[in-house]
Short mmCIF file of C-alpha atoms and ligand atoms in Angstrom, two decimals:
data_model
loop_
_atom_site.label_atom_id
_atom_site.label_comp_id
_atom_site.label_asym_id
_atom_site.label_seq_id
_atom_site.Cartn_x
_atom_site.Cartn_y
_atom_site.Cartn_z
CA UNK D 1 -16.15 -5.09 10.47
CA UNK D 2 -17.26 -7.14 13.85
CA UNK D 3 -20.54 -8.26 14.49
CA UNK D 4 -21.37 -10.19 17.67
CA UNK D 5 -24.70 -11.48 18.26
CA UNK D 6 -26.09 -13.20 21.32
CA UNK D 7 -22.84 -14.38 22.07
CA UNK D 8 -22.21 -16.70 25.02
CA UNK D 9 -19.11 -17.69 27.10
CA UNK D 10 -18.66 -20.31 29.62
CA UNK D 11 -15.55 -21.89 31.28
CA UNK D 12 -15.96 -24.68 33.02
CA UNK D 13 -19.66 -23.67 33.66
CA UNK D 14 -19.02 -20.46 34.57
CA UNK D 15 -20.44 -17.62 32.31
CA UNK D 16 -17.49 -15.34 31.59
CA UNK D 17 -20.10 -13.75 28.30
CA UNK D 18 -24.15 -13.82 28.50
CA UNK D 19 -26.06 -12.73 25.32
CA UNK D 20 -23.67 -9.77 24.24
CA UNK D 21 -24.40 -7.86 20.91
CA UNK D 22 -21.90 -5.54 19.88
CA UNK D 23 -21.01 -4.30 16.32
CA UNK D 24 -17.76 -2.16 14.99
CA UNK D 25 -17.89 -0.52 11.80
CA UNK D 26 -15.22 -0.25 9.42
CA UNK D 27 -13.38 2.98 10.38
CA UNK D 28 -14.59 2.74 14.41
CA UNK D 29 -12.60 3.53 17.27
CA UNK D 30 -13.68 2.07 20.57
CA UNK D 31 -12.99 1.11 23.79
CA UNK D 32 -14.17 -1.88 25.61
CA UNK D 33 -13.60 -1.18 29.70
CA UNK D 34 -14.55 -3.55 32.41
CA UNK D 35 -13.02 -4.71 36.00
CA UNK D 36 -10.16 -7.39 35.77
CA UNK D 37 -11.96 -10.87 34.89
CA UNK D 38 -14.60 -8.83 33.04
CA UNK D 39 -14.03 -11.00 30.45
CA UNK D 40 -12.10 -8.10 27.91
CA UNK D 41 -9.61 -10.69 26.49
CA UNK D 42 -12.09 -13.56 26.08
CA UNK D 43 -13.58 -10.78 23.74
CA UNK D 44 -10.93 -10.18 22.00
CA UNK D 45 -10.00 -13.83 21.67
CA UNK D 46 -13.54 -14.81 20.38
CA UNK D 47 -12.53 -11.89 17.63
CA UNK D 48 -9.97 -13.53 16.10
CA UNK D 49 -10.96 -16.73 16.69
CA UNK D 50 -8.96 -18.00 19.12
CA UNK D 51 -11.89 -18.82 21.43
CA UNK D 52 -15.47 -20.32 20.37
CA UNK D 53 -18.20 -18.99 21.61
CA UNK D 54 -20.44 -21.02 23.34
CA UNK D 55 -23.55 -19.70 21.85
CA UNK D 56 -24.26 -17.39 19.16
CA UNK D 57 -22.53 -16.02 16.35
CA UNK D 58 -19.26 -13.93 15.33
CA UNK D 59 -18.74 -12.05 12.05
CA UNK D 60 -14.91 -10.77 11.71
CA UNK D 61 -13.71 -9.01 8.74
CA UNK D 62 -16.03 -11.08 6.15
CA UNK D 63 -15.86 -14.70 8.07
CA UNK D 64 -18.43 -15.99 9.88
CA UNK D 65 -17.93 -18.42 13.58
CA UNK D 66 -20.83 -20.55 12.36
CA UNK D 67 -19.35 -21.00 8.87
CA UNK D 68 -15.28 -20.65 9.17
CA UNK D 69 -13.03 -23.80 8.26
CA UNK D 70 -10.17 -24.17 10.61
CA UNK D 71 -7.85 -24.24 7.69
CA UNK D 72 -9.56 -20.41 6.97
CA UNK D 73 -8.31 -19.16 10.45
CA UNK D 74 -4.90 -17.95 9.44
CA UNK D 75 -6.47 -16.15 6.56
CA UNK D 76 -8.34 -14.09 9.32
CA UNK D 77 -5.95 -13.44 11.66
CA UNK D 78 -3.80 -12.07 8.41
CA UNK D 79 -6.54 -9.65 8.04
CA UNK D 80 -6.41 -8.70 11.31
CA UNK D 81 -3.62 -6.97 13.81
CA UNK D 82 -3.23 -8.28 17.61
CA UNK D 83 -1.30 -5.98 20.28
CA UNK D 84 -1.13 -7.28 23.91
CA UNK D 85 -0.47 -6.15 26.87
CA UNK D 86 2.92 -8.39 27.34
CA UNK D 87 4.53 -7.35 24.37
CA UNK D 88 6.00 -10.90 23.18
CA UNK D 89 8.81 -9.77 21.16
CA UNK D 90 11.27 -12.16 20.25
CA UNK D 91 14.45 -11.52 22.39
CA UNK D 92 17.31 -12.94 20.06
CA UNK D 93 15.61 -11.43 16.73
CA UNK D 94 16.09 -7.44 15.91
CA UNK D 95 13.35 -5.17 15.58
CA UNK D 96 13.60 -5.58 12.10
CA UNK D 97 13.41 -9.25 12.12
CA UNK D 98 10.47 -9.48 15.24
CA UNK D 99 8.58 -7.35 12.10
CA UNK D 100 9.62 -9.49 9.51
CA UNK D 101 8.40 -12.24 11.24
CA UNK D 102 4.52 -12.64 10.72
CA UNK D 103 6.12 -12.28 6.99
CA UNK D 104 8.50 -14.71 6.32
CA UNK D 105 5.35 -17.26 7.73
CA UNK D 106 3.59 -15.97 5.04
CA UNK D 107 6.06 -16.26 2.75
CA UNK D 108 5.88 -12.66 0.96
CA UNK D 109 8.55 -12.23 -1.41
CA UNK D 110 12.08 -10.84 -0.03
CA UNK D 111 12.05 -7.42 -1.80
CA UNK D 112 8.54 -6.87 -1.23
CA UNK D 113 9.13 -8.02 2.47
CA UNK D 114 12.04 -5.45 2.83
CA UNK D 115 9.28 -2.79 1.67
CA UNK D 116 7.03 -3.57 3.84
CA UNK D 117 8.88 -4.12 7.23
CA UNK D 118 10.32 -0.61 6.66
CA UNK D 119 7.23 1.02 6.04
CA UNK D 120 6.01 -0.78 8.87
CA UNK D 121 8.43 0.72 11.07
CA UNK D 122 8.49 3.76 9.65
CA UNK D 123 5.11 4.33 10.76
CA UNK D 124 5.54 3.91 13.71
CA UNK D 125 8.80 6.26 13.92
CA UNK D 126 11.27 3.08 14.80
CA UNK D 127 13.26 3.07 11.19
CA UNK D 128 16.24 4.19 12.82
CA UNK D 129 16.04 1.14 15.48
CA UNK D 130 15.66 -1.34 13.09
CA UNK D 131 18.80 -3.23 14.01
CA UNK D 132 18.46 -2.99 17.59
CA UNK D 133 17.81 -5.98 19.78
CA UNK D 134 14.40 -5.82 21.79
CA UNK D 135 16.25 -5.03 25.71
CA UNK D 136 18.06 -2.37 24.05
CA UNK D 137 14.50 -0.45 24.04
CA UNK D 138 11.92 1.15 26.80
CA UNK D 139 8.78 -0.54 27.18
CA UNK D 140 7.33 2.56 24.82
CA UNK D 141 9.62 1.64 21.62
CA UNK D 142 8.98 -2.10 22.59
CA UNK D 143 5.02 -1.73 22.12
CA UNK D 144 5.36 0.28 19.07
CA UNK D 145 7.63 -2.62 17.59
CA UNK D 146 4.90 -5.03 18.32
CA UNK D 147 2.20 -2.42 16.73
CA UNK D 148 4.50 -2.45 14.34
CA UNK D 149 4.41 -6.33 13.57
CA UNK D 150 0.80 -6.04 13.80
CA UNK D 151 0.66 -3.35 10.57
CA UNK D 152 2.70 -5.39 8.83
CA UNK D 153 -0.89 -7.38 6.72
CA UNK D 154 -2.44 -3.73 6.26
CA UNK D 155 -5.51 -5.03 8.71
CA UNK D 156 -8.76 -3.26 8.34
CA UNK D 157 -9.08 -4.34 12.03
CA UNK D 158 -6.76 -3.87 15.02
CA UNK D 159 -7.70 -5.50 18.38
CA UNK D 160 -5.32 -3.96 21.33
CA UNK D 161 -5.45 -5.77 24.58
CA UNK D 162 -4.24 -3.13 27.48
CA UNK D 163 -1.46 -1.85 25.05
CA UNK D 164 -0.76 0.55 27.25
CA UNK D 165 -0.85 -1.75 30.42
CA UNK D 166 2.49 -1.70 31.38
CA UNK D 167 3.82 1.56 30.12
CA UNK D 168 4.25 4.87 31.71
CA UNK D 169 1.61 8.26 31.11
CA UNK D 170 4.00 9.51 28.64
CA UNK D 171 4.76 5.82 26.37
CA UNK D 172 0.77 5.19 27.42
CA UNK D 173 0.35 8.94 25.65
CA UNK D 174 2.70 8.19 22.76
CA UNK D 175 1.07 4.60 22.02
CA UNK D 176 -2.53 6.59 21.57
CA UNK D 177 -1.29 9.05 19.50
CA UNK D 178 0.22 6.13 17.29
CA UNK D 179 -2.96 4.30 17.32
CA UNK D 180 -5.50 7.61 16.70
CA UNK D 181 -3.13 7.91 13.50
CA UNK D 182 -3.42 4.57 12.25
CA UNK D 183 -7.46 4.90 13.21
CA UNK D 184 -7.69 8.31 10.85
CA UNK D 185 -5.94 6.16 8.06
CA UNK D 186 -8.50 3.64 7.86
CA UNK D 187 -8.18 1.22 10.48
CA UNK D 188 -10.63 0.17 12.85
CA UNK D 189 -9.54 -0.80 16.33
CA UNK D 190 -10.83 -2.22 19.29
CA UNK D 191 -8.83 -1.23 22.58
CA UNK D 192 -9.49 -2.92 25.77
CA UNK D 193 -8.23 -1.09 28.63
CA UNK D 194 -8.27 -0.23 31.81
CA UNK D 195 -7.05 3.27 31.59
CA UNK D 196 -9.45 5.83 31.98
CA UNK D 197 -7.22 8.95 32.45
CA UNK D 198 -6.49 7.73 28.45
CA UNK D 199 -10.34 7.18 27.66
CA UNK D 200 -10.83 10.72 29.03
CA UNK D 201 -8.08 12.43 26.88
CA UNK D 202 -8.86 10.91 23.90
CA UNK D 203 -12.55 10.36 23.41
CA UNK D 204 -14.34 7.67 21.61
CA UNK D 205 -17.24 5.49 21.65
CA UNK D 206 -16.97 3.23 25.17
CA UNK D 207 -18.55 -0.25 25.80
CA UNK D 208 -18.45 -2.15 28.93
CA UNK D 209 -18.64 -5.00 30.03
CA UNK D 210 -19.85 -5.93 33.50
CA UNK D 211 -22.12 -9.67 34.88
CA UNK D 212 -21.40 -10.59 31.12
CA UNK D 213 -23.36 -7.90 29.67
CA UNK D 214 -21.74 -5.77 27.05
CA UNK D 215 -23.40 -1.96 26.99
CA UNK D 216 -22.11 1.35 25.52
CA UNK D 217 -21.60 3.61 27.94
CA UNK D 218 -21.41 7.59 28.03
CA UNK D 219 -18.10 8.84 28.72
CA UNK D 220 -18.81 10.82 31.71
CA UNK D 221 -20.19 7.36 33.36
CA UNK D 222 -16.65 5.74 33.03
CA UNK D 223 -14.81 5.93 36.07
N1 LIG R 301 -8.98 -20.38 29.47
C1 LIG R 301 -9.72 -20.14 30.56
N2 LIG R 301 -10.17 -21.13 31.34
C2 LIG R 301 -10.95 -20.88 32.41
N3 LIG R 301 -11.32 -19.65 32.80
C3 LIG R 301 -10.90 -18.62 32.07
C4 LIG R 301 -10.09 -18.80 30.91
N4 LIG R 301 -9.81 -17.58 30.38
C5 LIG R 301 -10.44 -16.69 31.17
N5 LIG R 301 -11.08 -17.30 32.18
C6 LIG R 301 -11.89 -16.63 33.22
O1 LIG R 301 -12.82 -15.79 32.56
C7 LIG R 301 -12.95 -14.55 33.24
C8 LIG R 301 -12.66 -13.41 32.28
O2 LIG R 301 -11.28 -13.40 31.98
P1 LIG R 301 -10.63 -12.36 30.98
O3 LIG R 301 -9.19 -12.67 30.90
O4 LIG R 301 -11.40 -12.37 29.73
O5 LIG R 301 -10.89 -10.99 31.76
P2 LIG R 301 -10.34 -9.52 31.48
O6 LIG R 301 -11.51 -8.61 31.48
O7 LIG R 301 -9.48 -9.54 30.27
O8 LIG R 301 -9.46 -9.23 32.78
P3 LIG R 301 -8.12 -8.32 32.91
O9 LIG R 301 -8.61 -6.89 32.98
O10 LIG R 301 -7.55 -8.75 34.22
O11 LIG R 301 -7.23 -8.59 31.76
C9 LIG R 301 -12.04 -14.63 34.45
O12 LIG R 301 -12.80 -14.99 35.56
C10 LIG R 301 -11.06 -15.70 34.08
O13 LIG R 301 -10.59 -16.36 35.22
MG1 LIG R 302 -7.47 -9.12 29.93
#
């Protein structure tokens, strides 16, 4: 599903990314951990190809960094789901509409769109909000809108940057559960985070990055 190898980041001269090797298999669930300025996003932005490495070479979901068109980047990024940390939900659309979204870009046919937005939200128990307006949820029912959005393609791969950064222990609890579902149905997701309470509850495979070096770690070493 991912495959990194000897990836290297710089900005401006500074390495952000030295030599890392990491690869995700279809199915995975893992955590990537690291300090603030660890360089967790730049990850996750090299992953959908938003960032180019500056050595080395990224496989996503069957395209390759040293091979990809930039025409062929939206046909990635369809195959893939994003969640952030600041949830970037249209404030004058619905939650129906901030799902449709992604959709109506794509142009997917209106009754087949219907279908799919309220499966979409169905999944992630929102169907009854669907004609709410974003402020008229909590942060929790926010996030879930956006995971939401990001089910919409069916992606094999979810990346989730901090999704649970600025929610409280019980939305933070809530948005696991949701994602540990959509994990056993298939979907593999990367989850950067720095919430370890959350990587203690729920268990996975950990990787961390720290000076640029990506390593799995054991759980009891994350602290
Ligand atoms: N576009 C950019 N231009 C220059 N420097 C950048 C850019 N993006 C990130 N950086 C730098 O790269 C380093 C890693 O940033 P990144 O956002 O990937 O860290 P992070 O691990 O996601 O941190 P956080 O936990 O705070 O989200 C930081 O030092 C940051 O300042
Ligand atoms: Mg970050």
């Amino acid at each position: 599903m991912i495959e990194i190898v000897n990836v290297s980041v710089a900005f401006d001269g500074q390495p952000v990314l030295e030599k890392v090797d990491f690869t995700l298999s279809r199915g995975e669930f893992v955590y990537l951990v690291g300090q603030t300025g660890a360089g967790k996003s730049s990850l996750m932005r090299l992953l959908y190809f938003d960032l180019a490495p500056t050595n080395g070479r990224i496989r996503v979901a069957g395209y390759d960094s040293l091979t990809i068109k930039p025409k062929e980047i939206p046909y990635l990024r369809r195959k893939l789901g994003v969640v952030f940390q600041d949830f970037k939900l249209l404030e004058d659309r619905s939650v129906y509409d901030n799902v449709a979204f992604t959709l109506h870009v794509t142009d997917a046919k209106r009754a087949e769109l219907k279908k799919r937005v309220l499966h979409s939200l169905a999944e992630v128990g929102l169907s009854h909000k669907r004609n709410q307006m974003p402020h008229e949820l909590s942060g929790g029912e926010q996030q879930r809108v956006v995971i939401a959005r990001a089910l919409i393609n069916e992606p094999s791969l979810l990346l989730a940057d901090e999704p649970t950064g600025n929610l409280d222990p019980t939305s933070s609890a809530e948005i696991m559960e949701l994602l540990l579902k959509i994990n056993m149905r298939g979907t593999a997701i990367l989850m950067a985070t720095h919430n370890y309470d959350l990587v203690k509850r729920y268990p996975a495979r950990v990787v961390q990055l720290k000076e640029g070096k990506l390593t799995d770690v054991e759980l009891k070493q994350v602290q």
